[in-house]
Amino acid sequence: MAAAPPSYCFVAFPPRAKDGLVVFGKNSARPRDEVQEVVYFSAADHEQESKVECTYISVDQVPRTHAIMISRPAWLWGAEMGANEHGVCIANEAINTREPAAEIEALLGMDLVRNRQGELPVRRSWAPKERFSHKTRN
């Protein structure tokens, strides 16, 4: 399998970004003809012991998730990048390895982006510091 073309994330902080804003972005290494959606999901309360249906598997849901806006390929559940209502941002990056992939259904890297930002920690996190603690525990 050929290596994925590079994709890069960037962040610009004041004074490089105007008006005291922080700018976060990412280019995509996805195929040119793949439909990309920008989607908003409202904050939500969830039933106890409910599940989140990801691209190939389901995972446990939490009682409350935050509002998010994500960019994702239309065919999958995950996301290339996004942000939650508290300003927590995350993006997917390709990592090439020599280790063979497991032959089991699992979360995709883009599922982890949405999980970390959408249905799991980022949609579950109030602030960037709290979001970081989720990432380091998983």
GROMACS .gro file of C-alpha atoms in nm:
model
  138
    1MET     CA    1   0.000   0.000   0.000
    2ALA     CA    2   0.138   0.342  -0.093
    3ALA     CA    3   0.201   0.594   0.182
    4ALA     CA    4  -0.071   0.852   0.232
    5PRO     CA    5   0.014   1.201   0.106
    6PRO     CA    6   0.094   1.444   0.386
    7SER     CA    7  -0.176   1.632   0.567
    8TYR     CA    8  -0.091   1.913   0.803
    9CYS     CA    9  -0.261   2.097   1.086
   10PHE     CA   10  -0.185   2.455   1.176
   11VAL     CA   11  -0.270   2.700   1.449
   12ALA     CA   12  -0.214   3.075   1.451
   13PHE     CA   13  -0.210   3.267   1.778
   14PRO     CA   14  -0.222   3.641   1.837
   15PRO     CA   15  -0.052   3.860   1.730
   16ARG     CA   16  -0.027   3.660   1.401
   17ALA     CA   17  -0.405   3.609   1.403
   18LYS     CA   18  -0.613   3.927   1.408
   19ASP     CA   19  -0.855   4.050   1.674
   20GLY     CA   20  -0.712   3.826   1.948
   21LEU     CA   21  -0.847   3.513   1.781
   22VAL     CA   22  -0.684   3.171   1.756
   23VAL     CA   23  -0.710   3.012   1.409
   24PHE     CA   24  -0.701   2.632   1.370
   25GLY     CA   25  -0.700   2.452   1.035
   26LYS     CA   26  -0.604   2.144   0.838
   27ASN     CA   27  -0.555   2.041   0.480
   28SER     CA   28  -0.699   1.707   0.372
   29ALA     CA   29  -0.520   1.415   0.209
   30ARG     CA   30  -0.851   1.254   0.112
   31PRO     CA   31  -0.929   1.170  -0.253
   32ARG     CA   32  -1.030   1.476  -0.460
   33ASP     CA   33  -1.369   1.333  -0.558
   34GLU     CA   34  -1.467   1.230  -0.204
   35VAL     CA   35  -1.757   1.438  -0.070
   36GLN     CA   36  -1.666   1.631   0.246
   37GLU     CA   37  -1.943   1.755   0.475
   38VAL     CA   38  -1.930   2.030   0.735
   39VAL     CA   39  -2.180   1.921   0.998
   40TYR     CA   40  -2.309   2.070   1.324
   41PHE     CA   41  -2.436   1.851   1.607
   42SER     CA   42  -2.620   2.012   1.900
   43ALA     CA   43  -2.534   1.938   2.261
   44ALA     CA   44  -2.735   1.641   2.380
   45ASP     CA   45  -2.834   1.431   2.679
   46HIS     CA   46  -2.813   1.053   2.632
   47GLU     CA   47  -2.978   0.753   2.793
   48GLN     CA   48  -2.779   0.562   3.052
   49GLU     CA   49  -2.583   0.271   2.901
   50SER     CA   50  -2.652   0.388   2.544
   51LYS     CA   51  -2.401   0.328   2.264
   52VAL     CA   52  -2.246   0.544   1.990
   53GLU     CA   53  -2.249   0.378   1.646
   54CYS     CA   54  -1.912   0.464   1.489
   55THR     CA   55  -1.797   0.368   1.138
   56TYR     CA   56  -1.743  -0.004   1.211
   57ILE     CA   57  -1.807  -0.058   1.583
   58SER     CA   58  -2.008   0.091   1.869
   59VAL     CA   59  -1.871   0.235   2.195
   60ASP     CA   60  -2.027   0.342   2.525
   61GLN     CA   61  -2.194   0.684   2.531
   62VAL     CA   62  -2.173   0.939   2.811
   63PRO     CA   63  -2.476   1.110   2.972
   64ARG     CA   64  -2.406   1.456   2.816
   65THR     CA   65  -2.218   1.564   2.504
   66HIS     CA   66  -2.131   1.918   2.389
   67ALA     CA   67  -2.221   2.083   2.059
   68ILE     CA   68  -1.966   2.029   1.781
   69MET     CA   69  -1.895   2.132   1.423
   70ILE     CA   70  -1.693   1.883   1.219
   71SER     CA   71  -1.562   1.830   0.867
   72ARG     CA   72  -1.589   1.469   0.753
   73PRO     CA   73  -1.603   1.241   0.450
   74ALA     CA   74  -1.974   1.182   0.383
   75TRP     CA   75  -1.943   0.803   0.390
   76LEU     CA   76  -1.811   0.764   0.745
   77TRP     CA   77  -1.905   0.853   1.099
   78GLY     CA   78  -1.570   1.008   1.199
   79ALA     CA   79  -1.419   1.346   1.114
   80GLU     CA   80  -1.112   1.509   0.959
   81MET     CA   81  -1.128   1.799   1.204
   82GLY     CA   82  -1.362   2.002   1.417
   83ALA     CA   83  -1.429   2.208   1.729
   84ASN     CA   84  -1.671   2.197   2.018
   85GLU     CA   85  -1.876   2.478   2.170
   86HIS     CA   86  -1.598   2.547   2.422
   87GLY     CA   87  -1.328   2.604   2.158
   88VAL     CA   88  -1.162   2.263   2.187
   89CYS     CA   89  -1.021   2.169   1.843
   90ILE     CA   90  -0.875   1.846   1.705
   91ALA     CA   91  -0.778   1.703   1.364
   92ASN     CA   92  -0.680   1.373   1.205
   93GLU     CA   93  -0.324   1.313   1.084
   94ALA     CA   94  -0.198   1.019   0.878
   95ILE     CA   95   0.070   0.811   1.047
   96ASN     CA   96   0.259   0.556   0.840
   97THR     CA   97   0.391   0.246   1.012
   98ARG     CA   98   0.564  -0.078   0.927
   99GLU     CA   99   0.337  -0.277   1.157
  100PRO     CA  100   0.060  -0.468   0.978
  101ALA     CA  101  -0.296  -0.363   1.049
  102ALA     CA  102  -0.504  -0.597   1.263
  103GLU     CA  103  -0.769  -0.793   1.078
  104ILE     CA  104  -1.050  -0.687   1.313
  105GLU     CA  105  -1.315  -0.416   1.303
  106ALA     CA  106  -1.200  -0.117   1.507
  107LEU     CA  107  -1.226   0.259   1.544
  108LEU     CA  108  -1.074   0.453   1.254
  109GLY     CA  109  -0.841   0.747   1.314
  110MET     CA  110  -1.123   0.977   1.202
  111ASP     CA  111  -1.360   0.805   1.446
  112LEU     CA  112  -1.114   0.900   1.720
  113VAL     CA  113  -1.123   1.263   1.603
  114ARG     CA  114  -1.500   1.272   1.629
  115ASN     CA  115  -1.490   1.065   1.946
  116ARG     CA  116  -1.234   1.296   2.099
  117GLN     CA  117  -1.416   1.599   1.973
  118GLY     CA  118  -1.760   1.477   1.908
  119GLU     CA  119  -1.914   1.188   2.086
  120LEU     CA  120  -1.636   1.113   2.334
  121PRO     CA  121  -1.386   1.346   2.509
  122VAL     CA  122  -1.402   1.666   2.301
  123ARG     CA  123  -1.779   1.666   2.291
  124ARG     CA  124  -1.751   1.570   2.655
  125SER     CA  125  -1.484   1.825   2.753
  126TRP     CA  126  -1.548   2.174   2.885
  127ALA     CA  127  -1.204   2.321   2.826
  128PRO     CA  128  -0.879   2.246   2.640
  129LYS     CA  129  -0.701   2.140   2.963
  130GLU     CA  130  -0.979   1.889   3.040
  131ARG     CA  131  -0.967   1.766   2.677
  132PHE     CA  132  -0.593   1.700   2.710
  133SER     CA  133  -0.649   1.487   3.018
  134HIS     CA  134  -0.896   1.270   2.819
  135LYS     CA  135  -0.646   1.221   2.537
  136THR     CA  136  -0.363   1.120   2.765
  137ARG     CA  137  -0.579   0.869   2.953
  138ASN     CA  138  -0.702   0.689   2.638
   0.00000   0.00000   0.00000
